[in-house]
mmCIF file of C-alpha atoms and ligand atoms in Angstrom:
data_model
loop_
_atom_site.group_PDB
_atom_site.id
_atom_site.type_symbol
_atom_site.label_atom_id
_atom_site.label_comp_id
_atom_site.label_asym_id
_atom_site.label_seq_id
_atom_site.Cartn_x
_atom_site.Cartn_y
_atom_site.Cartn_z
ATOM 1 C CA MET Q 1 -41.377 32.106 45.971
ATOM 2 C CA GLU Q 2 -38.893 30.300 47.587
ATOM 3 C CA ASP Q 3 -41.588 27.475 47.917
ATOM 4 C CA LEU Q 4 -42.377 27.338 44.415
ATOM 5 C CA ARG Q 5 -38.804 27.113 43.597
ATOM 6 C CA ASN Q 6 -38.106 24.265 46.117
ATOM 7 C CA LYS Q 7 -41.062 22.644 45.040
ATOM 8 C CA TYR Q 8 -40.128 22.340 41.061
ATOM 9 C CA LEU Q 9 -36.482 21.671 41.722
ATOM 10 C CA GLU Q 10 -37.419 18.886 44.153
ATOM 11 C CA LEU Q 11 -40.094 17.677 41.153
ATOM 12 C CA VAL Q 12 -37.576 17.911 38.568
ATOM 13 C CA SER Q 13 -34.589 16.094 40.105
ATOM 14 C CA GLY Q 14 -36.874 13.113 40.602
ATOM 15 C CA ALA Q 15 -38.565 13.331 37.387
ATOM 16 C CA ALA Q 16 -38.339 9.330 35.623
ATOM 17 C CA ASP Q 17 -38.004 10.240 32.600
ATOM 18 C CA GLU Q 18 -38.158 12.566 29.765
ATOM 19 C CA ALA Q 19 -42.090 12.414 29.622
ATOM 20 C CA VAL Q 20 -42.376 13.454 33.050
ATOM 21 C CA LEU Q 21 -40.171 16.260 32.178
ATOM 22 C CA GLU Q 22 -42.054 17.557 30.057
ATOM 23 C CA GLU Q 23 -45.442 17.597 32.089
ATOM 24 C CA LEU Q 24 -43.221 19.683 34.177
ATOM 25 C CA ARG Q 25 -42.559 21.946 31.832
ATOM 26 C CA VAL Q 26 -45.562 23.059 30.811
ATOM 27 C CA GLN Q 27 -46.862 22.866 34.588
ATOM 28 C CA ALA Q 28 -43.915 25.697 35.512
ATOM 29 C CA VAL Q 29 -42.933 27.536 32.709
ATOM 30 C CA GLY Q 30 -45.974 26.868 29.740
ATOM 31 C CA LYS Q 31 -47.892 28.958 28.173
ATOM 32 C CA LYS Q 32 -49.947 28.645 31.369
ATOM 33 C CA GLY Q 33 -48.328 27.536 33.969
ATOM 34 C CA GLU Q 34 -47.391 28.443 37.464
ATOM 35 C CA ILE Q 35 -44.573 31.099 37.193
ATOM 36 C CA SER Q 36 -45.743 32.146 34.019
ATOM 37 C CA LEU Q 37 -49.362 33.636 35.877
ATOM 38 C CA LYS Q 38 -47.438 35.087 38.090
ATOM 39 C CA MET Q 39 -45.439 37.049 35.774
ATOM 40 C CA ARG Q 40 -48.796 38.168 34.351
ATOM 41 C CA GLU Q 41 -49.640 39.588 37.783
ATOM 42 C CA LEU Q 42 -46.266 41.854 37.394
ATOM 43 C CA GLY Q 43 -48.676 44.217 35.364
ATOM 44 C CA LYS Q 44 -51.230 44.913 38.218
ATOM 45 C CA MET Q 45 -48.490 45.572 40.667
ATOM 46 C CA THR Q 46 -47.171 49.246 41.712
ATOM 47 C CA PRO Q 47 -43.595 50.032 39.602
ATOM 48 C CA GLU Q 48 -41.777 49.672 42.883
ATOM 49 C CA GLU Q 49 -43.236 45.924 43.437
ATOM 50 C CA ARG Q 50 -42.596 45.471 39.682
ATOM 51 C CA GLN Q 51 -38.899 46.028 40.117
ATOM 52 C CA VAL Q 52 -38.362 43.765 42.712
ATOM 53 C CA MET Q 53 -40.579 40.750 41.349
ATOM 54 C CA GLY Q 54 -39.727 41.008 38.004
ATOM 55 C CA PRO Q 55 -36.265 39.845 38.026
ATOM 56 C CA LYS Q 56 -36.561 37.807 40.877
ATOM 57 C CA LEU Q 57 -39.785 35.732 38.346
ATOM 58 C CA ASN Q 58 -36.831 36.296 35.284
ATOM 59 C CA ALA Q 59 -34.357 34.645 37.348
ATOM 60 C CA LEU Q 60 -36.534 31.407 38.620
ATOM 61 C CA LYS Q 61 -38.036 30.957 35.370
ATOM 62 C CA ASP Q 62 -34.072 30.638 34.276
ATOM 63 C CA GLU Q 63 -33.480 28.417 36.978
ATOM 64 C CA ILE Q 64 -35.991 26.402 36.572
ATOM 65 C CA ASN Q 65 -35.960 25.703 32.486
ATOM 66 C CA SER Q 66 -31.715 25.247 33.192
ATOM 67 C CA ALA Q 67 -32.567 22.488 36.070
ATOM 68 C CA LEU Q 68 -34.871 21.227 33.107
ATOM 69 C CA ALA Q 69 -32.321 20.999 30.590
ATOM 70 C CA ALA Q 70 -29.301 19.327 32.977
ATOM 71 C CA LYS Q 71 -32.390 16.601 33.765
ATOM 72 C CA LYS Q 72 -33.137 15.818 30.430
ATOM 73 C CA ALA Q 73 -29.115 15.171 29.307
ATOM 74 C CA ALA Q 74 -28.448 13.623 32.469
ATOM 75 C CA LEU Q 75 -31.135 11.084 31.785
ATOM 76 C CA ALA Q 76 -29.900 10.695 28.267
ATOM 77 C CA ASP Q 77 -26.811 9.635 29.645
ATOM 78 C CA ALA Q 78 -28.386 7.514 31.749
ATOM 79 C CA ALA Q 79 -30.018 5.593 28.795
ATOM 80 C CA LEU Q 80 -26.882 5.345 26.861
ATOM 81 C CA ASP Q 81 -25.245 3.773 29.780
ATOM 82 C CA ALA Q 82 -27.860 1.324 30.106
ATOM 83 C CA ARG Q 83 -27.542 0.362 26.554
ATOM 84 C CA LEU Q 84 -24.106 0.132 26.520
ATOM 85 C CA LYS Q 85 -24.078 -2.335 29.368
ATOM 86 C CA THR Q 86 -26.478 -4.219 27.527
ATOM 87 C CA GLU Q 87 -25.232 -3.976 24.205
ATOM 88 C CA TRP Q 88 -21.754 -4.836 22.397
ATOM 89 C CA LEU Q 89 -20.274 -5.451 19.504
ATOM 90 C CA ASP Q 90 -17.453 -8.068 19.302
ATOM 91 C CA VAL Q 91 -15.052 -6.050 16.406
ATOM 92 C CA THR Q 92 -12.736 -9.339 16.854
ATOM 93 C CA LEU Q 93 -15.284 -12.121 14.714
ATOM 94 C CA PRO Q 94 -14.396 -12.559 10.811
ATOM 95 C CA SER Q 95 -16.730 -10.105 8.987
ATOM 96 C CA ARG Q 96 -19.612 -11.698 6.959
ATOM 97 C CA THR Q 97 -19.218 -12.642 3.503
ATOM 98 C CA ARG Q 98 -19.991 -9.934 0.533
ATOM 99 C CA ARG Q 99 -20.716 -11.098 -2.841
ATOM 100 C CA GLN Q 100 -18.916 -9.703 -5.435
ATOM 101 C CA GLY Q 101 -18.756 -11.481 -8.279
ATOM 102 C CA SER Q 102 -20.951 -11.814 -11.227
ATOM 103 C CA ILE Q 103 -20.805 -14.023 -13.977
ATOM 104 C CA HIS Q 104 -18.596 -13.225 -17.018
ATOM 105 C CA PRO Q 105 -20.289 -12.747 -20.232
ATOM 106 C CA ILE Q 106 -18.497 -15.484 -22.562
ATOM 107 C CA SER Q 107 -19.259 -17.700 -19.854
ATOM 108 C CA GLN Q 108 -22.901 -16.858 -19.719
ATOM 109 C CA VAL Q 109 -23.337 -17.143 -23.814
ATOM 110 C CA THR Q 110 -21.982 -20.453 -23.929
ATOM 111 C CA GLU Q 111 -24.648 -21.512 -21.134
ATOM 112 C CA GLU Q 112 -26.937 -20.054 -23.410
ATOM 113 C CA VAL Q 113 -25.874 -21.382 -26.490
ATOM 114 C CA THR Q 114 -25.445 -25.112 -24.847
ATOM 115 C CA ALA Q 115 -28.978 -24.747 -23.792
ATOM 116 C CA ILE Q 116 -31.040 -24.215 -27.143
ATOM 117 C CA PHE Q 117 -28.544 -26.382 -28.839
ATOM 118 C CA ALA Q 118 -29.348 -29.133 -26.184
ATOM 119 C CA ASP Q 119 -33.252 -27.894 -26.781
ATOM 120 C CA MET Q 120 -32.548 -29.478 -30.333
ATOM 121 C CA GLY Q 121 -30.913 -32.856 -29.302
ATOM 122 C CA PHE Q 122 -27.462 -31.613 -29.429
ATOM 123 C CA ALA Q 123 -25.208 -32.750 -26.330
ATOM 124 C CA VAL Q 124 -22.375 -31.344 -25.191
ATOM 125 C CA ALA Q 125 -18.375 -32.901 -26.756
ATOM 126 C CA GLU Q 126 -15.044 -31.626 -25.076
ATOM 127 C CA GLY Q 127 -11.201 -32.027 -26.895
ATOM 128 C CA PRO Q 128 -7.946 -30.466 -25.385
ATOM 129 C CA GLN Q 129 -6.607 -27.092 -25.948
ATOM 130 C CA ILE Q 130 -3.277 -28.367 -26.849
ATOM 131 C CA GLU Q 131 -3.867 -30.310 -29.712
ATOM 132 C CA THR Q 132 -1.574 -32.778 -32.074
ATOM 133 C CA ASP Q 133 -1.340 -31.164 -35.887
ATOM 134 C CA TRP Q 134 -3.172 -34.455 -36.962
ATOM 135 C CA TYR Q 135 -6.633 -33.270 -35.126
ATOM 136 C CA ASN Q 136 -6.085 -29.742 -35.630
ATOM 137 C CA PHE Q 137 -4.699 -29.775 -39.378
ATOM 138 C CA ASP Q 138 -4.098 -33.352 -41.521
ATOM 139 C CA ALA Q 139 -7.483 -35.496 -40.220
ATOM 140 C CA LEU Q 140 -9.822 -32.379 -41.128
ATOM 141 C CA ASN Q 141 -7.997 -32.266 -44.252
ATOM 142 C CA ILE Q 142 -5.309 -29.897 -44.015
ATOM 143 C CA PRO Q 143 -2.089 -31.128 -44.949
ATOM 144 C CA GLY Q 144 1.366 -29.624 -44.424
ATOM 145 C CA HIS Q 145 1.719 -28.044 -47.387
ATOM 146 C CA HIS Q 146 -1.582 -26.169 -47.023
ATOM 147 C CA PRO Q 147 -1.877 -22.826 -46.993
ATOM 148 C CA ALA Q 148 -4.576 -23.081 -44.315
ATOM 149 C CA ARG Q 149 -2.271 -23.477 -41.626
ATOM 150 C CA ALA Q 150 -0.391 -20.243 -42.411
ATOM 151 C CA GLU Q 151 -3.638 -18.283 -42.576
ATOM 152 C CA MET Q 152 -4.557 -20.202 -39.030
ATOM 153 C CA ASP Q 153 -1.375 -17.711 -37.249
ATOM 154 C CA THR Q 154 -1.059 -20.973 -35.319
ATOM 155 C CA PHE Q 155 0.768 -20.782 -31.482
ATOM 156 C CA TYR Q 156 3.223 -23.947 -31.719
ATOM 157 C CA THR Q 157 4.727 -25.820 -29.005
ATOM 158 C CA HIS Q 158 7.991 -26.477 -28.551
ATOM 159 C CA ARG Q 159 9.691 -30.087 -28.512
ATOM 160 C CA ALA Q 160 12.614 -31.259 -27.011
ATOM 161 C CA GLU Q 161 15.759 -31.092 -29.139
ATOM 162 C CA GLY Q 162 16.686 -33.670 -31.407
ATOM 163 C CA ASP Q 163 12.779 -34.828 -31.207
ATOM 164 C CA ASN Q 164 11.648 -34.421 -34.636
ATOM 165 C CA ARG Q 165 8.122 -35.143 -34.344
ATOM 166 C CA PRO Q 166 5.586 -32.529 -35.453
ATOM 167 C CA PRO Q 167 5.101 -29.961 -32.624
ATOM 168 C CA HIS Q 168 1.770 -29.610 -30.912
ATOM 169 C CA VAL Q 169 -0.400 -26.884 -31.222
ATOM 170 C CA LEU Q 170 -2.642 -24.653 -29.512
ATOM 171 C CA ARG Q 171 -6.393 -25.529 -31.173
ATOM 172 C CA THR Q 172 -6.831 -22.562 -33.719
ATOM 173 C CA HIS Q 173 -10.315 -23.407 -33.658
ATOM 174 C CA THR Q 174 -12.665 -26.456 -32.024
ATOM 175 C CA SER Q 175 -12.954 -28.213 -35.276
ATOM 176 C CA PRO Q 176 -10.398 -31.327 -34.174
ATOM 177 C CA VAL Q 177 -13.210 -32.519 -31.450
ATOM 178 C CA GLN Q 178 -15.455 -33.139 -34.407
ATOM 179 C CA ILE Q 179 -12.544 -36.295 -35.329
ATOM 180 C CA ARG Q 180 -12.010 -37.112 -31.722
ATOM 181 C CA THR Q 181 -15.937 -37.368 -31.273
ATOM 182 C CA MET Q 182 -16.179 -39.677 -34.633
ATOM 183 C CA GLU Q 183 -13.366 -41.922 -33.270
ATOM 184 C CA LYS Q 184 -15.129 -41.825 -29.852
ATOM 185 C CA THR Q 185 -18.682 -42.902 -30.723
ATOM 186 C CA GLY Q 186 -19.213 -43.626 -34.222
ATOM 187 C CA ALA Q 187 -21.867 -41.897 -35.793
ATOM 188 C CA PRO Q 188 -24.707 -41.073 -36.196
ATOM 189 C CA ILE Q 189 -23.995 -37.834 -34.226
ATOM 190 C CA ARG Q 190 -25.152 -34.982 -32.779
ATOM 191 C CA ILE Q 191 -23.006 -32.735 -30.913
ATOM 192 C CA ILE Q 192 -21.449 -29.007 -29.745
ATOM 193 C CA CYS Q 193 -18.443 -28.677 -28.673
ATOM 194 C CA PRO Q 194 -17.440 -24.949 -26.531
ATOM 195 C CA GLY Q 195 -14.404 -23.801 -25.982
ATOM 196 C CA ARG Q 196 -11.088 -22.021 -26.138
ATOM 197 C CA VAL Q 197 -9.415 -21.582 -29.474
ATOM 198 C CA TYR Q 198 -5.944 -19.914 -30.201
ATOM 199 C CA ARG Q 199 -4.699 -17.496 -33.029
ATOM 200 C CA ALA Q 200 -1.608 -15.047 -32.868
ATOM 201 C CA ASP Q 201 -3.383 -12.015 -33.701
ATOM 202 C CA TYR Q 202 -4.692 -8.764 -31.527
ATOM 203 C CA ASP Q 203 -6.575 -6.110 -32.310
ATOM 204 C CA GLN Q 204 -10.290 -4.648 -31.557
ATOM 205 C CA THR Q 205 -11.938 -7.585 -33.027
ATOM 206 C CA HIS Q 206 -9.409 -10.273 -32.551
ATOM 207 C CA THR Q 207 -7.873 -11.767 -29.448
ATOM 208 C CA PRO Q 208 -4.926 -14.707 -29.508
ATOM 209 C CA MET Q 209 -7.569 -16.332 -27.197
ATOM 210 C CA PHE Q 210 -11.124 -16.709 -27.890
ATOM 211 C CA HIS Q 211 -14.244 -19.042 -27.754
ATOM 212 C CA GLN Q 212 -16.025 -21.166 -30.640
ATOM 213 C CA VAL Q 213 -18.652 -23.704 -30.332
ATOM 214 C CA GLU Q 214 -18.240 -26.605 -32.631
ATOM 215 C CA GLY Q 215 -21.638 -28.009 -34.479
ATOM 216 C CA LEU Q 216 -21.713 -31.625 -35.554
ATOM 217 C CA ALA Q 217 -24.788 -33.581 -36.654
ATOM 218 C CA LEU Q 218 -24.114 -36.953 -38.729
ATOM 219 C CA GLY Q 219 -26.692 -39.755 -40.168
ATOM 220 C CA LYS Q 220 -27.854 -40.938 -43.039
ATOM 221 C CA ASP Q 221 -29.877 -38.366 -44.865
ATOM 222 C CA ILE Q 222 -28.911 -34.863 -43.232
ATOM 223 C CA SER Q 223 -28.634 -32.630 -45.669
ATOM 224 C CA MET Q 224 -27.661 -28.887 -45.765
ATOM 225 C CA ALA Q 225 -31.452 -27.859 -45.689
ATOM 226 C CA ASN Q 226 -31.003 -29.421 -41.904
ATOM 227 C CA LEU Q 227 -28.537 -27.207 -41.216
ATOM 228 C CA LYS Q 228 -30.233 -23.687 -41.978
ATOM 229 C CA TRP Q 229 -32.862 -24.807 -40.444
ATOM 230 C CA VAL Q 230 -31.067 -25.693 -37.392
ATOM 231 C CA LEU Q 231 -29.040 -21.898 -37.137
ATOM 232 C CA GLU Q 232 -32.369 -20.251 -37.959
ATOM 233 C CA GLU Q 233 -33.784 -21.885 -34.627
ATOM 234 C CA PHE Q 234 -30.489 -21.317 -32.806
ATOM 235 C CA PHE Q 235 -30.334 -17.674 -33.984
ATOM 236 C CA SER Q 236 -33.868 -16.961 -33.085
ATOM 237 C CA ALA Q 237 -33.557 -18.277 -29.479
ATOM 238 C CA PHE Q 238 -30.672 -16.947 -28.830
ATOM 239 C CA PHE Q 239 -31.843 -13.159 -29.859
ATOM 240 C CA GLY Q 240 -35.199 -13.654 -28.787
ATOM 241 C CA THR Q 241 -36.203 -12.233 -32.389
ATOM 242 C CA HIS Q 242 -36.898 -13.516 -35.781
ATOM 243 C CA VAL Q 243 -33.394 -13.315 -37.503
ATOM 244 C CA GLU Q 244 -32.668 -13.752 -41.480
ATOM 245 C CA THR Q 245 -29.678 -15.457 -42.198
ATOM 246 C CA ARG Q 246 -27.454 -15.136 -45.733
ATOM 247 C CA PHE Q 247 -25.475 -18.435 -46.730
ATOM 248 C CA ARG Q 248 -22.349 -16.634 -48.602
ATOM 249 C CA ALA Q 249 -20.268 -20.057 -50.943
ATOM 250 C CA SER Q 250 -16.913 -20.208 -49.376
ATOM 251 C CA HIS Q 251 -13.868 -22.505 -48.750
ATOM 252 C CA PHE Q 252 -13.071 -24.925 -45.797
ATOM 253 C CA PRO Q 253 -10.753 -27.588 -46.806
ATOM 254 C CA PHE Q 254 -12.984 -29.720 -44.181
ATOM 255 C CA THR Q 255 -16.241 -29.023 -45.742
ATOM 256 C CA GLU Q 256 -17.579 -29.312 -49.308
ATOM 257 C CA PRO Q 257 -19.825 -27.331 -49.786
ATOM 258 C CA SER Q 258 -18.882 -24.664 -47.616
ATOM 259 C CA ALA Q 259 -20.568 -21.493 -46.617
ATOM 260 C CA GLU Q 260 -19.930 -19.206 -44.139
ATOM 261 C CA VAL Q 261 -23.230 -17.437 -42.949
ATOM 262 C CA ASP Q 262 -24.538 -13.718 -42.009
ATOM 263 C CA ILE Q 263 -27.155 -12.761 -39.323
ATOM 264 C CA GLN Q 264 -29.264 -9.367 -40.178
ATOM 265 C CA CYS Q 265 -28.356 -6.252 -38.606
ATOM 266 C CA SER Q 266 -28.609 -2.372 -38.402
ATOM 267 C CA TRP Q 267 -26.313 0.094 -37.473
ATOM 268 C CA GLU Q 268 -27.046 2.954 -35.972
ATOM 269 C CA ASP Q 269 -24.529 5.740 -34.241
ATOM 270 C CA GLY Q 270 -22.344 2.891 -33.571
ATOM 271 C CA GLN Q 271 -24.779 0.376 -31.672
ATOM 272 C CA VAL Q 272 -25.891 -2.726 -33.927
ATOM 273 C CA LYS Q 273 -29.222 -4.767 -33.724
ATOM 274 C CA VAL Q 274 -29.150 -8.428 -34.784
ATOM 275 C CA GLY Q 275 -32.634 -9.096 -36.925
ATOM 276 C CA GLU Q 276 -33.471 -5.464 -38.222
ATOM 277 C CA GLY Q 277 -31.958 -3.355 -41.246
ATOM 278 C CA ASN Q 278 -30.433 -4.322 -44.071
ATOM 279 C CA ASP Q 279 -27.173 -4.948 -43.399
ATOM 280 C CA TRP Q 280 -25.110 -8.490 -42.591
ATOM 281 C CA LEU Q 281 -22.677 -9.724 -40.136
ATOM 282 C CA GLU Q 282 -20.598 -12.435 -40.788
ATOM 283 C CA VAL Q 283 -20.955 -15.059 -37.204
ATOM 284 C CA LEU Q 284 -20.049 -18.263 -38.799
ATOM 285 C CA GLY Q 285 -18.385 -20.831 -40.813
ATOM 286 C CA SER Q 286 -20.042 -24.529 -41.942
ATOM 287 C CA GLY Q 287 -20.753 -26.915 -44.781
ATOM 288 C CA MET Q 288 -21.492 -30.317 -45.040
ATOM 289 C CA VAL Q 289 -18.501 -32.915 -43.752
ATOM 290 C CA HIS Q 290 -16.118 -33.667 -46.535
ATOM 291 C CA PRO Q 291 -15.880 -36.981 -47.255
ATOM 292 C CA LYS Q 292 -12.320 -37.584 -45.902
ATOM 293 C CA VAL Q 293 -12.880 -35.765 -42.513
ATOM 294 C CA LEU Q 294 -15.322 -38.608 -42.376
ATOM 295 C CA GLU Q 295 -12.769 -41.105 -43.121
ATOM 296 C CA ALA Q 296 -9.808 -39.807 -40.632
ATOM 297 C CA GLY Q 297 -13.053 -40.187 -38.024
ATOM 298 C CA GLY Q 298 -13.159 -44.128 -39.042
ATOM 299 C CA ILE Q 299 -16.889 -43.181 -40.823
ATOM 300 C CA ASP Q 300 -17.824 -44.547 -44.085
ATOM 301 C CA PRO Q 301 -18.714 -41.466 -46.253
ATOM 302 C CA ASN Q 302 -20.629 -43.861 -47.829
ATOM 303 C CA GLU Q 303 -22.767 -44.709 -45.564
ATOM 304 C CA TYR Q 304 -23.335 -41.506 -43.775
ATOM 305 C CA GLN Q 305 -23.170 -37.461 -43.935
ATOM 306 C CA GLY Q 306 -23.877 -34.142 -42.676
ATOM 307 C CA PHE Q 307 -23.081 -30.860 -41.218
ATOM 308 C CA ALA Q 308 -20.655 -29.052 -39.131
ATOM 309 C CA PHE Q 309 -20.478 -25.147 -38.083
ATOM 310 C CA GLY Q 310 -17.911 -22.899 -36.052
ATOM 311 C CA ILE Q 311 -19.440 -19.786 -34.447
ATOM 312 C CA GLY Q 312 -17.580 -17.222 -32.548
ATOM 313 C CA ILE Q 313 -19.331 -17.409 -29.102
ATOM 314 C CA ASP Q 314 -17.310 -13.932 -28.766
ATOM 315 C CA ARG Q 315 -18.959 -12.349 -31.569
ATOM 316 C CA LEU Q 316 -22.251 -13.345 -30.582
ATOM 317 C CA ALA Q 317 -21.304 -12.068 -26.881
ATOM 318 C CA MET Q 318 -20.723 -8.459 -27.924
ATOM 319 C CA LEU Q 319 -23.954 -8.437 -30.469
ATOM 320 C CA LYS Q 320 -26.279 -9.711 -27.775
ATOM 321 C CA TYR Q 321 -25.328 -7.341 -25.437
ATOM 322 C CA GLY Q 322 -23.698 -4.593 -27.465
ATOM 323 C CA ILE Q 323 -19.929 -5.036 -26.455
ATOM 324 C CA PRO Q 324 -18.622 -2.605 -28.607
ATOM 325 C CA ASP Q 325 -14.513 -3.700 -28.017
ATOM 326 C CA LEU Q 326 -13.856 -7.317 -27.466
ATOM 327 C CA ARG Q 327 -10.337 -6.800 -25.572
ATOM 328 C CA ALA Q 328 -13.103 -5.817 -22.968
ATOM 329 C CA PHE Q 329 -13.728 -9.292 -21.912
ATOM 330 C CA PHE Q 330 -10.123 -9.263 -21.240
ATOM 331 C CA ASP Q 331 -9.290 -6.428 -18.999
ATOM 332 C CA SER Q 332 -11.896 -5.011 -17.742
ATOM 333 C CA ASP Q 333 -13.639 -4.891 -13.787
ATOM 334 C CA LEU Q 334 -17.020 -5.416 -11.882
ATOM 335 C CA ARG Q 335 -18.204 -2.177 -12.650
ATOM 336 C CA TRP Q 336 -18.060 -2.571 -16.425
ATOM 337 C CA LEU Q 337 -20.031 -6.358 -15.884
ATOM 338 C CA ARG Q 338 -22.371 -4.234 -13.978
ATOM 339 C CA HIS Q 339 -23.080 -1.638 -16.534
ATOM 340 C CA TYR Q 340 -23.947 -4.521 -19.473
ATOM 341 C CA GLY Q 341 -26.296 -5.897 -16.470
ATOM 342 C CA PHE Q 342 -24.267 -9.480 -16.009
ATOM 343 C CA ALA Q 343 -25.793 -10.572 -12.992
ATOM 344 C CA SER Q 344 -24.420 -11.345 -9.573
ATOM 345 C CA LEU Q 345 -23.636 -15.053 -8.435
ATOM 346 C CA ASP Q 346 -26.052 -14.440 -5.718
ATOM 347 C CA GLN Q 347 -28.241 -14.550 -8.648
ATOM 348 C CA PRO Q 348 -29.833 -17.899 -10.281
ATOM 349 C CA THR Q 349 -27.863 -18.767 -13.496
ATOM 350 C CA LEU Q 350 -27.548 -21.856 -15.999
ATOM 351 C CA HIS Q 351 -25.011 -22.166 -14.488
ATOM 352 C CA GLY Q 352 -26.476 -24.929 -11.943
ATOM 353 C CA GLY Q 353 -28.883 -22.936 -10.189
ATOM 354 C CA LEU Q 354 -28.174 -20.691 -7.053
ATOM 355 C CA ALA Q 355 -24.471 -19.853 -7.068
ATOM 356 C CA ARG Q 356 -22.947 -21.121 -3.490
HETATM 357 N N1 LIG S 1 -13.113 -24.212 -37.718
HETATM 358 C C1 LIG S 1 -13.710 -23.132 -38.745
HETATM 359 C C2 LIG S 1 -13.088 -21.585 -38.641
HETATM 360 O O1 LIG S 1 -12.485 -22.000 -37.667
HETATM 361 C C3 LIG S 1 -15.377 -22.828 -39.034
HETATM 362 C C4 LIG S 1 -16.070 -24.295 -39.476
HETATM 363 C C5 LIG S 1 -16.069 -25.136 -38.361
HETATM 364 C C6 LIG S 1 -16.253 -24.087 -40.323
HETATM 365 C C7 LIG S 1 -16.905 -26.293 -39.025
HETATM 366 C C8 LIG S 1 -16.777 -25.131 -41.276
HETATM 367 C C9 LIG S 1 -17.490 -26.459 -40.533
HETATM 368 O O2 LIG S 1 -12.641 -20.624 -38.219
#
C-alpha cells in the first residue's frame, strides 16, 4: 500500500502535462485502476481486516485525487506564466480608428440626382449662397415691388450705416444660377445646380435652410414636351419605378408658361409610396424660361428658348426613404441614419469611390 502511494505521488509530481495526468488518474483511481481494484477486494476480507483496510484505501484514493488536482492547477499556472512572458499588450499605443460616420441623406440624394441628370447630358453649375438682389430677384423678372419678394420670406444681410445700396440676400432659390450660367457660357445650355437655399420658415415641412436642384436647358427648339420627358425620366430613375406626373398650370415671374409638377403616390398608415395610388404630391416648379430672363442673362429670346425647373431635394429624400419629418435632417444622430439604412463611409458611395 505504501509502495502504491509512493509510486503514484512520484508519477503525478513528475507529469509533464494534463494528458499524462489524465492517464495516471485512469491508472490509479479510474474504474479499473489499481486502487479501485484493491477496493473491490475489500468484499473478500474478514470484517476485521475490512475495518482496517477500508479507511486506508479511501484515504489513499483521496490523497491521490488531491495530488492530481494540485498538479493540474500548477501546470495551468505555469502555462499562464509562460504566455505572459511571451505575449504582451502595449496599452500606450494609439488605438485603431473605427469608422463611425455615415453619409447624410441629403448628400446621398444630391449625388443620386446629379448622376441621373448627368446621364441625360446635364452638367453641374454653381453659384453663391449670399446673392445680390439682382440675381436673386430682378434678373428673374421679380422687380422691387413684386409680391413674390415678400412671399419668399427672404433673409437680408445688413449694409453699413449710410450705405444705401440694396442689401444682399441669402438666396431664396437656386434660380439665380440660371442667370449666372447664361452670362458665363451663353446658349446653348444644359445644366443643373444643386445647392442650399434659405427662407425664414420653420415647421414640420419647412426648415430655414433647405436644398433645391435647379435645371436649365436652352436651345433653338427646346419645348415643354422636352421638359416633361426629362422630368418623367428623372423620377422613374430616381424612384426605381414608373412614376406618373401631373403638370398643373401655375405662375412664376421667371417662366411663361409655368407649371407645378406633382408625382403620383399613395398614403397608407402615414407611409407615403411613390409611383402607386391616387394621391399627388407637389415636388417642383417649372416652365419655359421668360424672355425677360433670357435678356437679363444676355441671351437673345428670338434665337433661344428653353425650360427651367426647381426641385426640392429634401422633399425627394423624405419621399424616397420614408422620412416623415423634415427637421430630422438637422437634429438626428447616427442611430437615426442607420435606421433609414444610410451606409457607413466605409461603403463605396458616389462621393468618389471608397471614402478614405
Ligand atoms: N425657383 C422656384 C422656387 O423656388 C422654382 C422654379 C424654378 C420654378 C425654375 C420655375 C422654374 O420655388
